[in-house]
Coordinates of C-alpha atoms in Angstrom, one line a residue:
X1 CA -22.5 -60.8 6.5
X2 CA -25.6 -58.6 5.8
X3 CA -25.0 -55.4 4.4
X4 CA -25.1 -52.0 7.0
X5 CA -27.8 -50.6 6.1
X6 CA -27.8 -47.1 5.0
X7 CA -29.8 -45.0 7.7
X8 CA -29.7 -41.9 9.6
X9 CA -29.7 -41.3 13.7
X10 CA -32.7 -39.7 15.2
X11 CA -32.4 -36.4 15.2
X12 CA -29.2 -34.6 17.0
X13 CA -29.4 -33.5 20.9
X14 CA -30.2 -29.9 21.8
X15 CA -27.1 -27.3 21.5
X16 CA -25.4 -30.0 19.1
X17 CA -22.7 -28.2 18.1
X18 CA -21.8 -26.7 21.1
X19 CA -22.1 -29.8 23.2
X20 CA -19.2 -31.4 25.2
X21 CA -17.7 -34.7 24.2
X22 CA -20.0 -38.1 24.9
X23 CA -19.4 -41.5 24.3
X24 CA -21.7 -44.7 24.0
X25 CA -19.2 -47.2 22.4
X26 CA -15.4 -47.5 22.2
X27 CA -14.2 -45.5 19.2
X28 CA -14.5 -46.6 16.1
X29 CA -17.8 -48.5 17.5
X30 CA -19.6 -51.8 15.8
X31 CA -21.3 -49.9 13.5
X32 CA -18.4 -47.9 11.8
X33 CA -16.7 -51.5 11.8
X34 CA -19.5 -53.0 9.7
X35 CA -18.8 -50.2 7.1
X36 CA -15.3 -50.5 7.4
X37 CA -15.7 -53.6 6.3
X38 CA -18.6 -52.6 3.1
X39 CA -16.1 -49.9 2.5
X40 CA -12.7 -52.0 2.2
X41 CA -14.6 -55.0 -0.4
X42 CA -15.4 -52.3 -2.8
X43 CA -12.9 -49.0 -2.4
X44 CA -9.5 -49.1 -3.8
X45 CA -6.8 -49.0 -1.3
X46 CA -5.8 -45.2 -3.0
X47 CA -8.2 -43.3 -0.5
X48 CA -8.6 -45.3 3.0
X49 CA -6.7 -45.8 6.0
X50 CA -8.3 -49.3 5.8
X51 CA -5.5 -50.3 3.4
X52 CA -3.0 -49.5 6.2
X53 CA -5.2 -52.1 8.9
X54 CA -6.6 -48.8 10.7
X55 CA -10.4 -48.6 11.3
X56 CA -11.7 -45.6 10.5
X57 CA -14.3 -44.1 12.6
X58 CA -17.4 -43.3 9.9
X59 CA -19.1 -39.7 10.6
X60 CA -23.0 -39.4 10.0
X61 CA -23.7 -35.6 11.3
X62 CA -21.5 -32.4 12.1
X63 CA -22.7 -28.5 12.9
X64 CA -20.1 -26.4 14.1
X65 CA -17.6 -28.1 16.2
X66 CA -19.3 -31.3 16.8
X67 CA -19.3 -34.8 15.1
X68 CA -21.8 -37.4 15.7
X69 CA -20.8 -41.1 14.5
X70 CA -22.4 -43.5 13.3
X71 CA -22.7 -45.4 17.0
X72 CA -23.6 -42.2 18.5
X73 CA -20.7 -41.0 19.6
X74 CA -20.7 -37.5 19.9
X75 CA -16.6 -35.5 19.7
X76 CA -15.5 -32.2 20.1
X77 CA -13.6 -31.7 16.7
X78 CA -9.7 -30.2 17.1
X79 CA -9.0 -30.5 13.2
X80 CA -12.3 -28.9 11.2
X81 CA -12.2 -32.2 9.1
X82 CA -8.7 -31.1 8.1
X83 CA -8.8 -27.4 8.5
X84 CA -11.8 -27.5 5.9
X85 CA -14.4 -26.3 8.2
X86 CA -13.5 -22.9 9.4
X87 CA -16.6 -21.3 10.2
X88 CA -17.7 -24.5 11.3
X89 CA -19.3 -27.8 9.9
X90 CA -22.5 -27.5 8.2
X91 CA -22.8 -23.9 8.9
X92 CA -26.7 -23.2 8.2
X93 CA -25.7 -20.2 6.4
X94 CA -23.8 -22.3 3.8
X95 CA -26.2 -25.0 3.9
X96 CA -29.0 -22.3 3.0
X97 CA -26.5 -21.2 0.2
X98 CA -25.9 -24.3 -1.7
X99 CA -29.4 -25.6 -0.8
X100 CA -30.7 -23.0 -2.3
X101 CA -28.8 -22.4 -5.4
X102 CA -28.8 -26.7 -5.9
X103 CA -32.7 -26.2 -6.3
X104 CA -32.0 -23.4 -9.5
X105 CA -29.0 -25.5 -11.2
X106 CA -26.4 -27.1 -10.0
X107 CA -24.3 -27.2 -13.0
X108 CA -23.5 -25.0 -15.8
X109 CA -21.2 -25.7 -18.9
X110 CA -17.7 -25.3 -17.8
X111 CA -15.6 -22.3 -19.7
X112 CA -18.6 -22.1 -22.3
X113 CA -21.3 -20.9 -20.1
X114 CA -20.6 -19.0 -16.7
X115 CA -23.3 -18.6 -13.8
X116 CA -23.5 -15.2 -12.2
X117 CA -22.2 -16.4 -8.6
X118 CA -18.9 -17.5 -10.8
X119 CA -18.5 -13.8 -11.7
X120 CA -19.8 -12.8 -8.3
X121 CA -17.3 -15.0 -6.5
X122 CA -14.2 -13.8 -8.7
X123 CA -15.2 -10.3 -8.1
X124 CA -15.1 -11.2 -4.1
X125 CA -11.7 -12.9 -4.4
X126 CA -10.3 -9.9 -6.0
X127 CA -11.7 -8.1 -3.4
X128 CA -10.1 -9.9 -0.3
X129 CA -6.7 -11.2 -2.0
X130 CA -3.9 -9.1 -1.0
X131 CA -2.1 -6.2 -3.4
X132 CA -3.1 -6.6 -7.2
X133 CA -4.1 -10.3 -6.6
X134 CA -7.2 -9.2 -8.6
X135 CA -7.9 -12.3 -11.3
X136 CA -8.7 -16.1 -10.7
X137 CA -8.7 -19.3 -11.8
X138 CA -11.7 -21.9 -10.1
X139 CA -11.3 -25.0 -9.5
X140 CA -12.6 -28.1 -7.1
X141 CA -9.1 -28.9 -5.1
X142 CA -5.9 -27.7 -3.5
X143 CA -4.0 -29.6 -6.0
X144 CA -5.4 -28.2 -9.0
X145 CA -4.9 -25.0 -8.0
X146 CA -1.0 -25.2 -7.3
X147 CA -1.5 -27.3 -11.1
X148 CA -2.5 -24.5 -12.6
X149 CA -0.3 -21.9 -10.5
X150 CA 2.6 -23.6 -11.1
X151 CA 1.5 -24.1 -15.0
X152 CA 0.9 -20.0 -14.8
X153 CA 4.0 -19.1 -13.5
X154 CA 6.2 -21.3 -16.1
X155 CA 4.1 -19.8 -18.8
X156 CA 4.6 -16.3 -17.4
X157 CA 8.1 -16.4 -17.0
X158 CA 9.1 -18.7 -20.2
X159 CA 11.1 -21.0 -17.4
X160 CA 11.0 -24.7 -16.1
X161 CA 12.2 -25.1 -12.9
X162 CA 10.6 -24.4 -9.2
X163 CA 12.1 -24.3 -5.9
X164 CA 9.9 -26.0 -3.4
X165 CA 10.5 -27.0 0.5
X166 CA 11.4 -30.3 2.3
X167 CA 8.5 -30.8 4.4
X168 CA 6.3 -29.3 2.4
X169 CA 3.2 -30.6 0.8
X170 CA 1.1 -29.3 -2.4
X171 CA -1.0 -32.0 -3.6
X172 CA -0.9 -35.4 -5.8
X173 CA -1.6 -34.4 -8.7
X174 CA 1.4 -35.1 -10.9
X175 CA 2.3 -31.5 -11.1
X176 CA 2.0 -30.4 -7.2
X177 CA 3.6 -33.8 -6.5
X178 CA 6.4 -32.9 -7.8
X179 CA 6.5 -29.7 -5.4
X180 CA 5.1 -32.2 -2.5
X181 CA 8.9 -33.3 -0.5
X182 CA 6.9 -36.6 1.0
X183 CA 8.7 -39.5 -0.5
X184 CA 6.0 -41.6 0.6
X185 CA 3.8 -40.3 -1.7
X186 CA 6.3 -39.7 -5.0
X187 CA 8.4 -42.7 -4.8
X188 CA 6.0 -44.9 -7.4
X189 CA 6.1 -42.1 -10.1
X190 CA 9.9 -40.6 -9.1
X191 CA 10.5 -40.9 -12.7
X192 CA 7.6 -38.2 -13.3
X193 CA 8.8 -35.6 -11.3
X194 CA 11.4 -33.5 -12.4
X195 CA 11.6 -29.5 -12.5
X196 CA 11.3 -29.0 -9.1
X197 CA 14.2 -28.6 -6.3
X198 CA 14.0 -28.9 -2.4
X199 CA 15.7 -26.6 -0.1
X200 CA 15.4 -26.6 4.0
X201 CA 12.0 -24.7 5.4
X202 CA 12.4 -22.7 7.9
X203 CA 12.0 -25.7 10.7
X204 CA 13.4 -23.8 13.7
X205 CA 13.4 -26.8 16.3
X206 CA 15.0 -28.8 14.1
X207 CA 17.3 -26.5 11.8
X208 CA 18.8 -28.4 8.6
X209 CA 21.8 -26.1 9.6
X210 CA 22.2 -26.5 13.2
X211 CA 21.6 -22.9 13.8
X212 CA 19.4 -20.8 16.3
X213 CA 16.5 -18.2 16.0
X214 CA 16.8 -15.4 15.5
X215 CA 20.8 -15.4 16.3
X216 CA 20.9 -17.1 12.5
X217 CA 18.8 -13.9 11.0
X218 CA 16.8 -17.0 8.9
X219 CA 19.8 -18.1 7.3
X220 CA 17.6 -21.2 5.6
X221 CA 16.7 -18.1 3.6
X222 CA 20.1 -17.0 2.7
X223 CA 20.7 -20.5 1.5
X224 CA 18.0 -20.2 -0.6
X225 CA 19.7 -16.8 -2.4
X226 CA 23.4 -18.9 -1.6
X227 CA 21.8 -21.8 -4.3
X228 CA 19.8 -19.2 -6.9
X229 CA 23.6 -17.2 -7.3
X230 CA 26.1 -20.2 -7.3
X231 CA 26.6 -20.4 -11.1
X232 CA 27.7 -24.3 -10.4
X233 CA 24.3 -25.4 -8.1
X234 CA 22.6 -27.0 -10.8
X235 CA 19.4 -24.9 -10.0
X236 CA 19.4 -22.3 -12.9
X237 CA 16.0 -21.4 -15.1
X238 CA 13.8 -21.1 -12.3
X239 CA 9.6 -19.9 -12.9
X240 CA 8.8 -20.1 -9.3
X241 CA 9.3 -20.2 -5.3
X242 CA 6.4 -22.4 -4.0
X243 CA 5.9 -22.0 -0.2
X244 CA 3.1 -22.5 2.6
X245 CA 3.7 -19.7 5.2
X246 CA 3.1 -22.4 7.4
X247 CA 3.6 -26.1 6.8
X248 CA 1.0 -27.7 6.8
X249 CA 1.8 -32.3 6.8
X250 CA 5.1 -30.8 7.6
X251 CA 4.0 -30.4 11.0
X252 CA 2.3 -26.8 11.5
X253 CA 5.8 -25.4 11.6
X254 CA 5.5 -21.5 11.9
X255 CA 8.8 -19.8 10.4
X256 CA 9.9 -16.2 11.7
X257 CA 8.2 -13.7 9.4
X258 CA 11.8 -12.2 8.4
X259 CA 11.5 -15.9 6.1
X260 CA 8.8 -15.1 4.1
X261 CA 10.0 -11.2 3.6
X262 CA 13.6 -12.2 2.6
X263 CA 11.8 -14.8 0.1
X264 CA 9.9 -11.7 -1.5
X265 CA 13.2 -10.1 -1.9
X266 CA 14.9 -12.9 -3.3
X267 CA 12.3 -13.7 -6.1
X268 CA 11.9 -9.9 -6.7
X269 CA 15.7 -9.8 -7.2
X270 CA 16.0 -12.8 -9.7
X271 CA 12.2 -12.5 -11.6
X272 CA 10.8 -15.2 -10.1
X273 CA 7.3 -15.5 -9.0
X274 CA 6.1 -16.0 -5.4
X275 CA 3.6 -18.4 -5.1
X276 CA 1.8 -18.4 -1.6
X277 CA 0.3 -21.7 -0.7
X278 CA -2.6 -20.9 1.3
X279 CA -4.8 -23.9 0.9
X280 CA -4.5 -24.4 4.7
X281 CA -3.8 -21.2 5.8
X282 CA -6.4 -19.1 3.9
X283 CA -10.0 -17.5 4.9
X284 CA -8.6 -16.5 8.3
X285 CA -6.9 -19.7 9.9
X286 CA -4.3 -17.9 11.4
X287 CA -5.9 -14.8 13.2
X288 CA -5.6 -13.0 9.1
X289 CA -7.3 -13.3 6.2
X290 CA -4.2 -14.3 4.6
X291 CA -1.3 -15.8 6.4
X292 CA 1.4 -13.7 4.3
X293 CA 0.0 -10.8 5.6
X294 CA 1.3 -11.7 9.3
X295 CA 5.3 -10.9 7.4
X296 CA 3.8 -8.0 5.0
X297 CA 4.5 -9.9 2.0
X298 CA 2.0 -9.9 -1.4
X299 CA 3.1 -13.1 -3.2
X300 CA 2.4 -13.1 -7.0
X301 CA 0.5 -15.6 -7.1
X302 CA -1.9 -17.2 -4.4
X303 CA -3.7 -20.6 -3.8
X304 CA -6.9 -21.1 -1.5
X305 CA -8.7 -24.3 -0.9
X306 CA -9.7 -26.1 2.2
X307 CA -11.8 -23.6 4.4
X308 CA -13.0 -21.2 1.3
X309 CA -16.4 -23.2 1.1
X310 CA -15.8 -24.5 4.4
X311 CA -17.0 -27.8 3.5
X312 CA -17.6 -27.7 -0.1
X313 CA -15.0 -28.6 -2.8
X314 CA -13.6 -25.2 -4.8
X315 CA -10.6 -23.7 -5.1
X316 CA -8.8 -21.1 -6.3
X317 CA -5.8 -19.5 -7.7
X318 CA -5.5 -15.7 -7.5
X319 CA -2.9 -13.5 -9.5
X320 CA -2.4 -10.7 -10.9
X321 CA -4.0 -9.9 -15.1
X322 CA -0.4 -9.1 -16.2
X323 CA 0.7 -12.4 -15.0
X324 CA -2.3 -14.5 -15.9
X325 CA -2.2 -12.5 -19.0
X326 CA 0.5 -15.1 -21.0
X327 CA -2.4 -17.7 -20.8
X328 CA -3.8 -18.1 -24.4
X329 CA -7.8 -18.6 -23.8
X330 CA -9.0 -22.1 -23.0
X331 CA -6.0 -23.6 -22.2
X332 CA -6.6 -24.9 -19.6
X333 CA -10.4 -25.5 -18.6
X334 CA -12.6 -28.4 -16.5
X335 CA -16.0 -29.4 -16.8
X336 CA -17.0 -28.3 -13.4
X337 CA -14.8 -24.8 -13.5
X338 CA -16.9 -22.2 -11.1
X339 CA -19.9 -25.1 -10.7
X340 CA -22.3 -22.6 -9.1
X341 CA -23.2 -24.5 -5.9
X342 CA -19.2 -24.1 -5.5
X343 CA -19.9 -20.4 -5.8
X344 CA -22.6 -20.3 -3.7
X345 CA -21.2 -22.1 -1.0
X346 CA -17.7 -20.1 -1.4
X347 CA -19.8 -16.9 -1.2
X348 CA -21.5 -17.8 2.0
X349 CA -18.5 -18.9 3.5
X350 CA -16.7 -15.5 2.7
X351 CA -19.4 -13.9 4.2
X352 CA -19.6 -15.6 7.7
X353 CA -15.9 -15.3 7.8
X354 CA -15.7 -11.9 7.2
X355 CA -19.0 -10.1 8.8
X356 CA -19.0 -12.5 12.5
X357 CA -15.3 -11.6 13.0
X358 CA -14.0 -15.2 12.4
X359 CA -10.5 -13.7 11.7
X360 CA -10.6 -12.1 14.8
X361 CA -11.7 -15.1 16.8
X362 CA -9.0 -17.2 15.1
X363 CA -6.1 -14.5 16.4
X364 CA -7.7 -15.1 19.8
X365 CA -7.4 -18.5 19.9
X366 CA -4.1 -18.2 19.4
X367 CA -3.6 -16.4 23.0
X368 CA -6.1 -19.3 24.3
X369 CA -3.7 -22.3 22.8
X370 CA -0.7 -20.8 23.9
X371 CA -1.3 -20.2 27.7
X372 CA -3.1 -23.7 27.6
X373 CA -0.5 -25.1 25.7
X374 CA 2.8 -24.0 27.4
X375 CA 1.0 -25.3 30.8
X376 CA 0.9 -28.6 28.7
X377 CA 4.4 -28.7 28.3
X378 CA 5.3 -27.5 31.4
X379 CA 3.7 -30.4 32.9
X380 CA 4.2 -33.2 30.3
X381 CA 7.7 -34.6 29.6
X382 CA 6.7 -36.0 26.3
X383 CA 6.3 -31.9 24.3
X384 CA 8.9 -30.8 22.9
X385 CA 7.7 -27.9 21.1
X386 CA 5.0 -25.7 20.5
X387 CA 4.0 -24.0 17.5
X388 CA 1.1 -21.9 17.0
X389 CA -0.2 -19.1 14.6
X390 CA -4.2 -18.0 15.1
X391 CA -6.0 -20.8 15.8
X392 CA -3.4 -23.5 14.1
X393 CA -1.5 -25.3 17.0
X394 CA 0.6 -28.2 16.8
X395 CA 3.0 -30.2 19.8
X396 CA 5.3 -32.2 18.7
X397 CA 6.3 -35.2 21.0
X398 CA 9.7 -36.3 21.7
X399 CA 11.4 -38.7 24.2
X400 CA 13.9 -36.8 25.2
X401 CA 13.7 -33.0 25.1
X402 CA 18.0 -33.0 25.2
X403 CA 18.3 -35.1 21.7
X404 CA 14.9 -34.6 20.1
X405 CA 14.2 -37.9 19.5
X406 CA 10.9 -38.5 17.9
X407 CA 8.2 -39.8 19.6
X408 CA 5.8 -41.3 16.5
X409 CA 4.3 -44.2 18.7
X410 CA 3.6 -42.4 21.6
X411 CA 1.9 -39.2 19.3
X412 CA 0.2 -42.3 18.0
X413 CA -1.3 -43.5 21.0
X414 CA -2.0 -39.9 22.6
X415 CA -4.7 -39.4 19.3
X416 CA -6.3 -42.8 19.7
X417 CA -6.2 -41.8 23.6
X418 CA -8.0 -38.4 22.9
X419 CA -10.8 -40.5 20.3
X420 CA -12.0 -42.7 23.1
X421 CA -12.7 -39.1 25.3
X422 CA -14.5 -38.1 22.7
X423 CA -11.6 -35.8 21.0
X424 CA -10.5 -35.5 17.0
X425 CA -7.0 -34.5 16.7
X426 CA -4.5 -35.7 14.2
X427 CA -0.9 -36.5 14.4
X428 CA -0.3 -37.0 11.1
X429 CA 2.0 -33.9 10.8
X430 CA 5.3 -33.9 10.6
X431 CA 8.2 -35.4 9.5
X432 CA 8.4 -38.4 12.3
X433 CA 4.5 -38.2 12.3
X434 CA 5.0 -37.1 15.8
X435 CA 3.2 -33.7 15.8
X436 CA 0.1 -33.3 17.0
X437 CA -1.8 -30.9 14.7
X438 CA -5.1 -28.6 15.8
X439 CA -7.1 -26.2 14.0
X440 CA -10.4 -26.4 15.0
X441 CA -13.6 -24.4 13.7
X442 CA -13.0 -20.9 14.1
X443 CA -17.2 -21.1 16.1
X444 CA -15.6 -23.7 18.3
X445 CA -17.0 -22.5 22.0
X446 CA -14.3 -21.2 24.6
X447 CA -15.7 -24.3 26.7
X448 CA -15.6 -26.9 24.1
X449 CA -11.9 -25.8 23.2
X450 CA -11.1 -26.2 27.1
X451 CA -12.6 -29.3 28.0
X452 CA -10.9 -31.0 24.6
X453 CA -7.6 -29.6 25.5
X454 CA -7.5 -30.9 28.8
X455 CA -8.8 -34.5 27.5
X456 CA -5.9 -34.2 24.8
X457 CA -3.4 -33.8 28.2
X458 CA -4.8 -36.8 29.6
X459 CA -4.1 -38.6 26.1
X460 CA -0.9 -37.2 26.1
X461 CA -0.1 -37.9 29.4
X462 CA -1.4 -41.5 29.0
X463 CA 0.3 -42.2 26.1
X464 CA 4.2 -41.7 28.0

């Protein structure tokens, strides 16, 4: 078989970006099967949905909310490649950023020798982060930053252990496994992953203690106090409470905000540190900057990721300097800490986010998805819930609304529904794997975010 060869597509129609869903082939067309196939002789199985017999469909252009394939195909994009894009895909002011700033140096030594736009983008962290979240720590991935947060907080507080979430999801890294609940994903190295305990997340539709909102007052947060006190729980020496204020693979579940706020209380009670996982739900995702802010909480320490270069890899952890103070220097460095086309791209993204009212947009949305949304479930059988917070919305399909069974196969077949119209959503949240999770880019047109939504119904509907 000849090798694909590796070309471009003419240039893009006019208004790409803001143009409605098209289709010329079947999704994924001939052309993303030829590279599916290139792809699986010489990739390891580690990274590809190829391992799992599932053809991928292979993108060759984006701008804003649009996606062009490699067979033409043009899609309205409900997921922001993973909540990455937030003020959109291939923003031109980002492009300009890192173009720019890639044709002065793209790399500078590490811990040894900063660029400015390292020092420019700490200062603008510091700036944005919440309370006295005023020093940070670069680096390229979500993971790395909850490695280092969770290394800060242990150092900090001269403890071991960490309370995490089921449900919730951190990384893969060996460290922010351990914090990850997934056993899909920690089985292999079980043996690794010690130091960290799971308690129940605030997963209202499906309550660990077969309790109701707000009748319970968040008593999945008293349980969390109920197992810090119990001298005979086996959870003693704890560092750190690692949380997403909404979860994320979990299944975009949105706890009450009384959850978060009795968390704050509960590690300002016992000296333990708050760390805010806000790799998804940072840089404005969910109608604020931060989504602690929506329960009035300052964690102690923070992690960004996904949409702070919307589309570039750099993250960071944010803390406080008393807490970041019990790091001895160079303890923990990487050769491509604060690259400065990172920085650049970080920078720009900030920028768009901030001065075209993205955050506003986002908490918009949210009124948008949930009149749309609820007229959804009114009509289809198969939604169970809805759960929404700024421009994050996720339906979770059941068969039967009385017993909550799971509906993974038919959430399953509504996404592969929705790519042959030309729609990217994702229903690999959850559980079950039967939520359907959106969260497009926050420059997604009214129209666009119409149109996709009442494809997805069709998917949905289709897929009963």
């Amino acid at each position: 078989m000849p090798e694909p060869s590796a070309r471009l597509s003419p240039e893009p129609p006019a208004g790409f970006g803001a143009l409605l869903p098209h289709m010329r082939t079947e999704a994924p067309g001939p052309r993303s099967r030829e590279l599916a196939t290139l792809l699986e002789r010489h990739e390891a199985p580690t990274a590809s949905t190829l391992a799992r017999g599932q053809v991928p469909v292979f993108w060759e252009r984006t701008r804003d909310a649009n996606i062009l394939d490699v067979d033409g195909n043009l899609y309205v994009d409900l997921t922001a490649g993973f909540c990455v894009a937030v003020a959109g895909h291939s923003n031109p002011r980002i492009v300009a950023a890192l173009s720019e700033q890639a044709a002065v140096m793209m790399h500078s030594q590490g811990a040894s020798n900063p660029n400015p736009l390292r020092a420019r983008l700490a200062q603008r962290l510091a700036e944005l982060a919440p309370g006295n979240l005023s020093v940070s720590h670069l680096a390229n991935t979500g993971a790395e930053a909850i490695e280092v947060a969770l290394k800060t907080a242990r150092l900090h507080t001269g403890r071991s252990m960490v309370i995490a979430f089921q449900g919730g999801f951190h990384g893969k890294t060996i460290g922010a496994l351990a914090a990850t609940s997934q056993n899909y994903y920690r089985a292999p190295f079980q043996g690794e992953l010690g130091g960290v305990v799971h308690l129940p997340y605030a997963y209202c539709y499906r309550c660990a203690f077969g309790r109701e909102y707000p009748a319970c007052d968040t008593f999945c947060a008293d349980y969390v106090r109920h197992v810090i006190e119990m001298p005979d729980s086996g959870v003693a020496d704890i560092a750190a409470l690692v949380v997403e204020p909404v979860q994320g693979h979990g299944g975009w579940i949105v706890p009450p905000p009384s959850f978060l706020a009795k968390l704050r209380r509960i590690c300002d009670d016992h000296g333990i540190l708050l760390i805010a996982d806000e790799i998804i739900t940072g840089c404005g995702r969910t109608g604020r900057l931060f989504a602690v802010e929506h329960a009035g909480v300052v964690p102690d320490i923070l992690t960004v990721a996904k949409g702070l270069a919307s589309g570039f890899p750099i993250s960071a952890m944010i803390t406080t300097p008393e807490i970041a103070a019990a790091w001895k220097p160079l303890q923990h460095t990487s050769t491509f800490l604060g690259n400065p086309v990172g920085c650049a791209a970080a920078l720009a993204s900030l920028a768009e986010i901030t001065e075209r009212g993205l955050v506003a947009r986002a908490a918009e949305m949210e009124g948008r998805f949930r009149e749309r949304l609820d007229q959804m479930q009114r009509r289809c059988a198969l939604i169970g819930d809805v759960r929404i917070l700024g421009s994050m919305a996720g339906i979770e399909l059941v068969e039967d609304r009385r017993t909550k069974k799971p509906a993974a196969a038919q959430a399953a077949r509504a996404v592969a529904n929705a790519l042959q119209r030309g729609v990217m959503a994702t229903n690999l949240g959850g559980t079950y794997h039967n939520v359907i999770k959106m969260s497009p880019p926050l420059v997604i047109t009214w129209e666009q975010l119409s149109v996709a939504l009442d494809l997805l119904e069709e998917s949905v509907q289709q897929a009963a």
